[in-house]
Structures are given as C-alpha cells and as structure tokens.
Amino acid sequence: MTVTFSQALASSRPSLRISADAADRTAHARDWWPRAAKWTDEELDRHRPDAVVFATGEEDCIAVVAACRDTGTKLVTYGAGSGVVGAAVPDSGSVVIDMRGMSRIVAFNATDGFVTVEPGCLGGELENWLNERGFTLGHYPQSLHLASIGGLISTRSTGTFSNKYGGIEELVLALRVVGADGSVTAFRNTPRNSSGPALQQLFIGAEGTLGVITQATLRVFPRAERRIFEGYQFPSVAAGVEAVRKAYAAHLRPAVLRLYDETEAANLYRRVGRDSGPPLLIAGFEGLSGVAAAEQAAFAAIAKAEGGISLGPDIGNAWEAHRFDANWLTAGNEGPRRMADAIEIALPWSTLAEAHAAITAEVAPYCATVMSHYSHFYSTGGALYVIVLLEGADTASVLEQYRQVWDRVMRKALAFGGSLAHHHGVGRQRAPFLPQELDGGHRLLQLVKAALDPEGILNPGKLALNGAVQ
C-alpha cells in the first residue's frame, strides 16, 4: 500500500497540525508577487498546495522533511508571504510548511552583540523587542513589519539603513538548518573565522532550495544617540549620483542615501507642501551626536560642490514617517487592468546614471508611470529601483506590458554590467534570467543542489534549479 504524506507525518508526529482546508491551501498558494495577483481560478488551482503544515519547532521541521522524502513530496517553506517575486509560490501536489508558529526569541547577549531567533518571527516584532532593550538590528526594509526573519535571510534582503549596517548577509552570524536528508547543521557563532569556506552563506539567498532554516543568530547594535536627516535638490540625477560616489570615495557612510528622479521625487515634495521639484536626495546620519553631525557637515560640502542645495530636515523626516508604507503596491495591483511593481537591480558607478536614462526610455512605452530612485550604495556602485505603474485594455494586455517591462529591465541590467536582483531575490519572476547572470556559477549551484537535495524535494524550480545538472 502506498503511504501518503499525511499518513507518514501522522505516524511520526501525530500532534502536528496539518490542514487540507481550502482556505489554508489558497492562503499559501501565493505571496505578494504582482503576477500572482492576476491569476485566473485555473492558475490559482495549479498553485494550491495539497496540504499546509504548521510547524512549532525544529523537530516538526525534521519530521516534515522526512515525510516528504519518504513519499516523494515536494516541500515549500513559507514565512509571512511578503515576497514580491514568487519565491514562496508552490505547485499543486506539493506541501507547504508554515513557519509562523516558530517565532520565539531564543537568546540575547548585549555584551557580545547578538540575538538568536526562530525564522517565523516578524522583522518588526524583533526590532521592537530589541528597541525596548536599547538595541537595533539596523535592518529596516519597507516590509519590516510584514516579513519574517527566515524570509529576509532566504531572499538575501537589505534595508534602508544598509549603508551603515549592511545587508542581511552581514548580519547573520550563525544558522541552524534542516537538510533534505533530515540532518541538522548548526553553524557556530564566532566574530570571524578562517576555517574553510563560509558555508552558511549557501543558505542566505537560497530561497529554501537547500534547507529549512530553523534558527538564526543575528548581529545587533546599540541604538544611535542621534539621527539626522537632510534633503538636497540636485540639477540632475547624474549630479546626485556623483555626489554620492564622491562621498563614498571620501569614506563617508551616511546611514541613508536615497536619490529620486523628478517623477518619484514629486511624491515626497508633496509631503512638504511642494507640487514638484528637481531630483531629490535624502541623506540620513546616525550614531554618537558629534559623529553624526560631523558626517552631515562633511557630506554637505560634497553635495554643494556637485550643485546640491540643502532643503533642511523636513523632507527627510517626512520620508522616515512613511517609510514602511507599501500600500502603493497593493493599490497599484487592484482590479483586472492595473499592475504595479518595483524592480531593483545593482549597477557599478560608471553606469548608474546612464542605466537610469536608458531603462526609463526603454520601458516608458509600456507604462502609465515609470519612476526611479537609487538606494543602498557601496564603494563600487549602488542599487537602482525602477517603479512601474501599468494600465492595460484588459488583463491579458496589462500582463503582456508587465512581461515586456521585466524583460527589458533584466536585459538592460546585464548590458550595463549589473545584477538582475539587489535584494528582492529571484523567485519565479527572475528565474529564467538567472543563468545568464551567474554563467558558469549556475552549474556550480546545480551541483550544490544535487549534493544537498538529490531528490529535488526543497522548493523545486526556484533559482532555475530544474533537475539535471547542465
């Protein structure tokens, strides 16, 4: 007699909650991926998992993986469902493991500067807990209050203050991971090591394809004594980019640097009583009061030399007050004929400004509105967000516009020497393009997948991992 997944799991873990309820299956069929918002009933049915398991601890995860392995069932790990590229979207016939019941804060060490947490804890919940104790994670994506820690790690996320605190890959100190064979790998928390390759980095950005994260130890920081914002208007986007580049060359690291083109800047100008204005840069500085003020003064001199005119703190404070508002994405995807998305790519300094102009011109014919901003900078370049609002004659038309926009942005990112993804991950949306960026590295990724998950149980198809090594 063939044993089903549910039977296998009930035998090994009878107390574990497993649901085949239609509402639970539908709730776990998609994340915030705009393409999924336009699914027909037939398409939705193709992505409803057969069952949803609600994990409450690591032993549950081990049992679920074992039951999947024994019955040949595919497994998709689901955090809070806030991803926007379909990384958590399953297929029918698969099982979803919901991690939200694993949300405990396990350990905190103020002296050594770390917190250990389970993957289902929301980023905002962890941040509030740390703030009450005088600390911060320093990781503030727009989805902070919507995203789980496991999801942030699995998509290799970053936050608005990343210039100072780094991306999630710099905050993860240690992980516990359940592999496809049911074994648990526990990485050691040390300040640094030279003990071979940094293997835990394999799981940061892996989108659940290599293992199920059950615990993470993260770097934390004392809360800043002072936070200062200042806005600047620039004569052009290129002038703003050059000001930021020179600040980085001078070893300045403002916590926040966000450069908006005229179209997106209008949204912020309106918050301070102006209808519109030239390209806008919001700079944020934090730390000891004297250090933050000194960095602000040093940056102001560089900005002025590139034609920047100070607008004072109000426009930056207005941005901070609304920085977690993602309602535009929900509203922009309402109805059958509208779509909205934010496509983030990473580019070198030498092409940042040129890429903005070229991409805007390339996608404008397909958009009701296209606007952009830069954020998250490095000594070698930065991230460009292309925000698109689309309107079509019908659903089929707007979906074709959406496909055209994504195709063009991805191709331009590669043509300008950049990365297809800065921090939203790959998911289903970017998977067709990923081998072009990774080149021979994608074969290496396939070999890793084949070694760690030879039966292809974990989140199949993501990261363009579709089976045989090529």
mmCIF file of C-alpha atoms in Angstrom, residues 84-313:
data_model
loop_
_atom_site.group_PDB
_atom_site.id
_atom_site.type_symbol
_atom_site.label_atom_id
_atom_site.label_comp_id
_atom_site.label_asym_id
_atom_site.label_seq_id
_atom_site.Cartn_x
_atom_site.Cartn_y
_atom_site.Cartn_z
ATOM 1 C CA VAL A 84 7.298 40.034 -4.386
ATOM 2 C CA VAL A 85 8.875 37.673 -6.940
ATOM 3 C CA GLY A 86 7.098 34.390 -6.217
ATOM 4 C CA ALA A 87 9.844 32.639 -4.249
ATOM 5 C CA ALA A 88 7.296 31.061 -1.882
ATOM 6 C CA VAL A 89 4.796 30.071 -4.589
ATOM 7 C CA PRO A 90 4.240 26.285 -4.600
ATOM 8 C CA ASP A 91 2.734 23.963 -7.192
ATOM 9 C CA SER A 92 -0.198 21.629 -6.709
ATOM 10 C CA GLY A 93 0.959 18.283 -5.402
ATOM 11 C CA SER A 94 3.411 19.929 -3.016
ATOM 12 C CA VAL A 95 3.226 20.633 0.710
ATOM 13 C CA VAL A 96 3.840 23.982 2.390
ATOM 14 C CA ILE A 97 5.413 24.238 5.825
ATOM 15 C CA ASP A 98 4.220 27.423 7.535
ATOM 16 C CA MET A 99 6.923 28.755 9.867
ATOM 17 C CA ARG A 100 4.939 31.445 11.686
ATOM 18 C CA GLY A 101 4.499 29.212 14.725
ATOM 19 C CA MET A 102 8.279 29.315 15.179
ATOM 20 C CA SER A 103 8.641 32.927 16.297
ATOM 21 C CA ARG A 104 10.454 32.735 19.616
ATOM 22 C CA ILE A 105 13.403 34.910 20.581
ATOM 23 C CA VAL A 106 15.764 32.277 21.932
ATOM 24 C CA ALA A 107 18.751 34.233 23.255
ATOM 25 C CA PHE A 108 20.123 37.759 23.542
ATOM 26 C CA ASN A 109 23.621 38.840 24.520
ATOM 27 C CA ALA A 110 24.190 42.574 24.857
ATOM 28 C CA THR A 111 27.905 42.180 25.558
ATOM 29 C CA ASP A 112 28.659 40.023 22.529
ATOM 30 C CA GLY A 113 26.088 41.847 20.413
ATOM 31 C CA PHE A 114 23.785 39.132 19.104
ATOM 32 C CA VAL A 115 20.238 37.843 19.229
ATOM 33 C CA THR A 116 19.082 34.323 18.356
ATOM 34 C CA VAL A 117 15.600 33.994 16.926
ATOM 35 C CA GLU A 118 13.363 31.486 15.171
ATOM 36 C CA PRO A 119 12.569 32.109 11.494
ATOM 37 C CA GLY A 120 8.859 32.876 11.818
ATOM 38 C CA CYS A 121 9.399 35.988 13.937
ATOM 39 C CA LEU A 122 8.462 39.133 12.023
ATOM 40 C CA GLY A 123 11.229 41.656 11.496
ATOM 41 C CA GLY A 124 9.188 44.402 13.154
ATOM 42 C CA GLU A 125 8.482 42.260 16.216
ATOM 43 C CA LEU A 126 12.181 41.549 16.672
ATOM 44 C CA GLU A 127 13.096 45.203 16.133
ATOM 45 C CA ASN A 128 10.568 46.374 18.738
ATOM 46 C CA TRP A 129 11.859 43.778 21.223
ATOM 47 C CA LEU A 130 15.427 44.951 20.685
ATOM 48 C CA ASN A 131 14.473 48.641 20.889
ATOM 49 C CA GLU A 132 12.972 48.061 24.342
ATOM 50 C CA ARG A 133 16.421 46.899 25.422
ATOM 51 C CA GLY A 134 18.310 49.757 23.778
ATOM 52 C CA PHE A 135 19.390 47.823 20.678
ATOM 53 C CA THR A 136 18.558 47.575 16.992
ATOM 54 C CA LEU A 137 19.055 45.091 14.180
ATOM 55 C CA GLY A 138 19.671 48.028 11.829
ATOM 56 C CA HIS A 139 17.722 46.166 9.141
ATOM 57 C CA TYR A 140 14.716 48.194 8.009
ATOM 58 C CA PRO A 141 13.279 47.019 4.681
ATOM 59 C CA GLN A 142 9.954 48.554 3.684
ATOM 60 C CA SER A 143 8.468 45.137 4.524
ATOM 61 C CA LEU A 144 9.903 45.161 8.077
ATOM 62 C CA HIS A 145 6.509 44.633 9.716
ATOM 63 C CA LEU A 146 5.324 42.190 7.022
ATOM 64 C CA ALA A 147 8.354 39.919 6.543
ATOM 65 C CA SER A 148 9.676 37.036 8.631
ATOM 66 C CA ILE A 149 13.309 36.707 9.642
ATOM 67 C CA GLY A 150 13.552 33.448 7.708
ATOM 68 C CA GLY A 151 12.206 35.127 4.598
ATOM 69 C CA LEU A 152 14.590 38.066 4.915
ATOM 70 C CA ILE A 153 17.513 35.653 5.125
ATOM 71 C CA SER A 154 16.279 33.399 2.333
ATOM 72 C CA THR A 155 15.939 36.297 -0.124
ATOM 73 C CA ARG A 156 19.232 37.973 0.880
ATOM 74 C CA SER A 157 17.399 41.148 1.803
ATOM 75 C CA THR A 158 18.666 44.557 2.727
ATOM 76 C CA GLY A 159 17.186 47.586 4.488
ATOM 77 C CA THR A 160 17.002 51.338 4.101
ATOM 78 C CA PHE A 161 19.907 51.949 6.524
ATOM 79 C CA SER A 162 22.125 49.381 4.803
ATOM 80 C CA ASN A 163 24.911 51.864 4.067
ATOM 81 C CA LYS A 164 25.715 51.775 7.783
ATOM 82 C CA TYR A 165 24.573 48.331 8.927
ATOM 83 C CA GLY A 166 24.949 46.213 5.794
ATOM 84 C CA GLY A 167 22.626 43.685 4.194
ATOM 85 C CA ILE A 168 21.253 40.618 5.941
ATOM 86 C CA GLU A 169 24.277 38.597 4.772
ATOM 87 C CA GLU A 170 26.455 40.790 7.018
ATOM 88 C CA LEU A 171 24.092 40.454 9.984
ATOM 89 C CA VAL A 172 23.755 36.658 10.048
ATOM 90 C CA LEU A 173 26.278 35.206 12.495
ATOM 91 C CA ALA A 174 25.000 31.627 12.681
ATOM 92 C CA LEU A 175 22.188 29.404 11.415
ATOM 93 C CA ARG A 176 20.540 26.097 12.211
ATOM 94 C CA VAL A 177 19.303 24.350 9.070
ATOM 95 C CA VAL A 178 17.399 21.118 8.463
ATOM 96 C CA GLY A 179 18.688 19.484 5.292
ATOM 97 C CA ALA A 180 16.786 17.413 2.748
ATOM 98 C CA ASP A 181 18.152 14.265 4.419
ATOM 99 C CA GLY A 182 16.671 15.324 7.764
ATOM 100 C CA SER A 183 20.002 16.162 9.367
ATOM 101 C CA VAL A 184 20.514 19.391 11.307
ATOM 102 C CA THR A 185 23.519 21.584 10.573
ATOM 103 C CA ALA A 186 24.364 24.073 13.319
ATOM 104 C CA PHE A 187 26.849 26.766 12.369
ATOM 105 C CA ARG A 188 28.999 28.247 15.116
ATOM 106 C CA ASN A 189 28.658 31.891 16.146
ATOM 107 C CA THR A 190 32.138 33.459 16.129
ATOM 108 C CA PRO A 191 33.322 37.020 15.394
ATOM 109 C CA ARG A 192 35.103 35.712 12.288
ATOM 110 C CA ASN A 193 36.799 32.526 11.139
ATOM 111 C CA SER A 194 39.282 31.264 8.598
ATOM 112 C CA SER A 195 38.097 27.680 8.955
ATOM 113 C CA GLY A 196 37.373 26.948 5.326
ATOM 114 C CA PRO A 197 34.630 28.460 3.149
ATOM 115 C CA ALA A 198 31.773 30.378 4.785
ATOM 116 C CA LEU A 199 29.328 27.541 4.184
ATOM 117 C CA GLN A 200 26.364 29.121 5.940
ATOM 118 C CA GLN A 201 26.307 31.758 3.204
ATOM 119 C CA LEU A 202 24.954 28.991 0.942
ATOM 120 C CA PHE A 203 21.616 29.305 2.732
ATOM 121 C CA ILE A 204 21.419 33.109 2.629
ATOM 122 C CA GLY A 205 19.530 33.879 -0.557
ATOM 123 C CA ALA A 206 18.862 30.197 -1.348
ATOM 124 C CA GLU A 207 15.076 30.692 -1.128
ATOM 125 C CA GLY A 208 14.577 27.426 0.731
ATOM 126 C CA THR A 209 16.080 25.292 -2.040
ATOM 127 C CA LEU A 210 18.942 23.885 0.053
ATOM 128 C CA GLY A 211 17.454 23.517 3.527
ATOM 129 C CA VAL A 212 14.895 24.717 6.056
ATOM 130 C CA ILE A 213 16.241 27.417 8.374
ATOM 131 C CA THR A 214 15.059 26.791 11.934
ATOM 132 C CA GLN A 215 17.104 29.346 13.859
ATOM 133 C CA ALA A 216 19.238 32.402 13.141
ATOM 134 C CA THR A 217 21.746 34.309 15.226
ATOM 135 C CA LEU A 218 21.988 37.927 14.134
ATOM 136 C CA ARG A 219 24.291 40.821 14.857
ATOM 137 C CA VAL A 220 22.715 43.675 16.869
ATOM 138 C CA PHE A 221 23.816 47.236 17.632
ATOM 139 C CA PRO A 222 23.184 49.773 20.397
ATOM 140 C CA ARG A 223 20.588 52.309 19.272
ATOM 141 C CA ALA A 224 22.040 55.513 17.890
ATOM 142 C CA GLU A 225 22.302 58.516 20.173
ATOM 143 C CA ARG A 226 21.197 60.849 17.387
ATOM 144 C CA ARG A 227 19.572 60.586 13.956
ATOM 145 C CA ILE A 228 19.682 63.495 11.482
ATOM 146 C CA PHE A 229 18.023 63.841 8.087
ATOM 147 C CA GLU A 230 18.733 66.410 5.421
ATOM 148 C CA GLY A 231 17.260 66.817 1.956
ATOM 149 C CA TYR A 232 19.092 68.137 -1.109
ATOM 150 C CA GLN A 233 17.866 69.047 -4.548
ATOM 151 C CA PHE A 234 20.227 68.475 -7.472
ATOM 152 C CA PRO A 235 20.294 69.859 -11.011
ATOM 153 C CA SER A 236 20.276 66.312 -12.426
ATOM 154 C CA VAL A 237 20.233 62.675 -11.417
ATOM 155 C CA ALA A 238 23.824 62.367 -12.650
ATOM 156 C CA ALA A 239 24.932 65.182 -10.318
ATOM 157 C CA GLY A 240 23.319 63.421 -7.364
ATOM 158 C CA VAL A 241 24.980 60.125 -8.265
ATOM 159 C CA GLU A 242 28.351 61.859 -8.464
ATOM 160 C CA ALA A 243 27.864 63.440 -5.030
ATOM 161 C CA VAL A 244 27.176 60.041 -3.501
ATOM 162 C CA ARG A 245 30.122 58.451 -5.325
ATOM 163 C CA LYS A 246 32.484 61.145 -4.033
ATOM 164 C CA ALA A 247 31.133 60.715 -0.510
ATOM 165 C CA TYR A 248 31.958 57.022 -0.683
ATOM 166 C CA ALA A 249 35.387 57.767 -2.122
ATOM 167 C CA ALA A 250 35.941 60.002 0.919
ATOM 168 C CA HIS A 251 34.992 57.071 3.198
ATOM 169 C CA LEU A 252 31.752 58.672 4.376
ATOM 170 C CA ARG A 253 28.962 56.218 5.126
ATOM 171 C CA PRO A 254 25.683 58.052 5.749
ATOM 172 C CA ALA A 255 23.173 55.533 7.069
ATOM 173 C CA VAL A 256 20.593 56.595 4.466
ATOM 174 C CA LEU A 257 21.138 57.874 0.933
ATOM 175 C CA ARG A 258 18.122 57.893 -1.369
ATOM 176 C CA LEU A 259 18.290 59.720 -4.697
ATOM 177 C CA TYR A 260 14.969 60.210 -6.538
ATOM 178 C CA ASP A 261 14.344 61.235 -10.114
ATOM 179 C CA GLU A 262 11.903 64.105 -10.730
ATOM 180 C CA THR A 263 8.887 61.836 -11.146
ATOM 181 C CA GLU A 264 9.265 59.928 -7.894
ATOM 182 C CA ALA A 265 10.566 62.987 -6.044
ATOM 183 C CA ALA A 266 7.200 64.677 -6.612
ATOM 184 C CA ASN A 267 5.617 62.241 -4.145
ATOM 185 C CA LEU A 268 7.992 63.438 -1.427
ATOM 186 C CA TYR A 269 7.840 67.113 -2.337
ATOM 187 C CA ARG A 270 4.069 66.965 -1.877
ATOM 188 C CA ARG A 271 4.555 65.801 1.703
ATOM 189 C CA VAL A 272 6.194 69.154 2.491
ATOM 190 C CA GLY A 273 3.799 71.342 0.523
ATOM 191 C CA ARG A 274 5.513 71.465 -2.882
ATOM 192 C CA ASP A 275 3.931 70.146 -6.068
ATOM 193 C CA SER A 276 7.190 69.069 -7.675
ATOM 194 C CA GLY A 277 10.895 69.760 -7.901
ATOM 195 C CA PRO A 278 14.225 68.617 -9.329
ATOM 196 C CA PRO A 279 15.942 65.322 -8.432
ATOM 197 C CA LEU A 280 15.937 64.862 -4.674
ATOM 198 C CA LEU A 281 18.455 63.251 -2.329
ATOM 199 C CA ILE A 282 17.574 62.312 1.229
ATOM 200 C CA ALA A 283 20.594 61.762 3.443
ATOM 201 C CA GLY A 284 20.439 60.298 6.939
ATOM 202 C CA PHE A 285 23.181 60.214 9.559
ATOM 203 C CA GLU A 286 23.154 58.450 12.908
ATOM 204 C CA GLY A 287 25.438 57.483 15.753
ATOM 205 C CA LEU A 288 27.032 59.478 18.536
ATOM 206 C CA SER A 289 25.714 63.018 18.343
ATOM 207 C CA GLY A 290 29.029 64.606 17.434
ATOM 208 C CA VAL A 291 29.904 61.929 14.890
ATOM 209 C CA ALA A 292 26.530 62.184 13.129
ATOM 210 C CA ALA A 293 26.821 65.973 12.970
ATOM 211 C CA ALA A 294 30.377 65.811 11.626
ATOM 212 C CA GLU A 295 29.395 63.329 8.922
ATOM 213 C CA GLN A 296 26.444 65.524 7.983
ATOM 214 C CA ALA A 297 28.737 68.544 7.595
ATOM 215 C CA ALA A 298 31.269 66.617 5.527
ATOM 216 C CA PHE A 299 28.570 65.303 3.217
ATOM 217 C CA ALA A 300 27.006 68.758 2.862
ATOM 218 C CA ALA A 301 30.275 70.121 1.473
ATOM 219 C CA ILE A 302 30.449 67.355 -1.148
ATOM 220 C CA ALA A 303 26.797 67.811 -2.103
ATOM 221 C CA LYS A 304 27.231 71.571 -2.500
ATOM 222 C CA ALA A 305 30.237 71.074 -4.785
ATOM 223 C CA GLU A 306 28.039 68.974 -7.113
ATOM 224 C CA GLY A 307 25.260 71.562 -7.219
ATOM 225 C CA GLY A 308 23.220 70.238 -4.311
ATOM 226 C CA ILE A 309 21.043 72.724 -2.442
ATOM 227 C CA SER A 310 20.027 71.905 1.128
ATOM 228 C CA LEU A 311 16.297 71.670 1.832
ATOM 229 C CA GLY A 312 16.709 71.119 5.557
ATOM 230 C CA PRO A 313 15.406 68.178 7.600
#
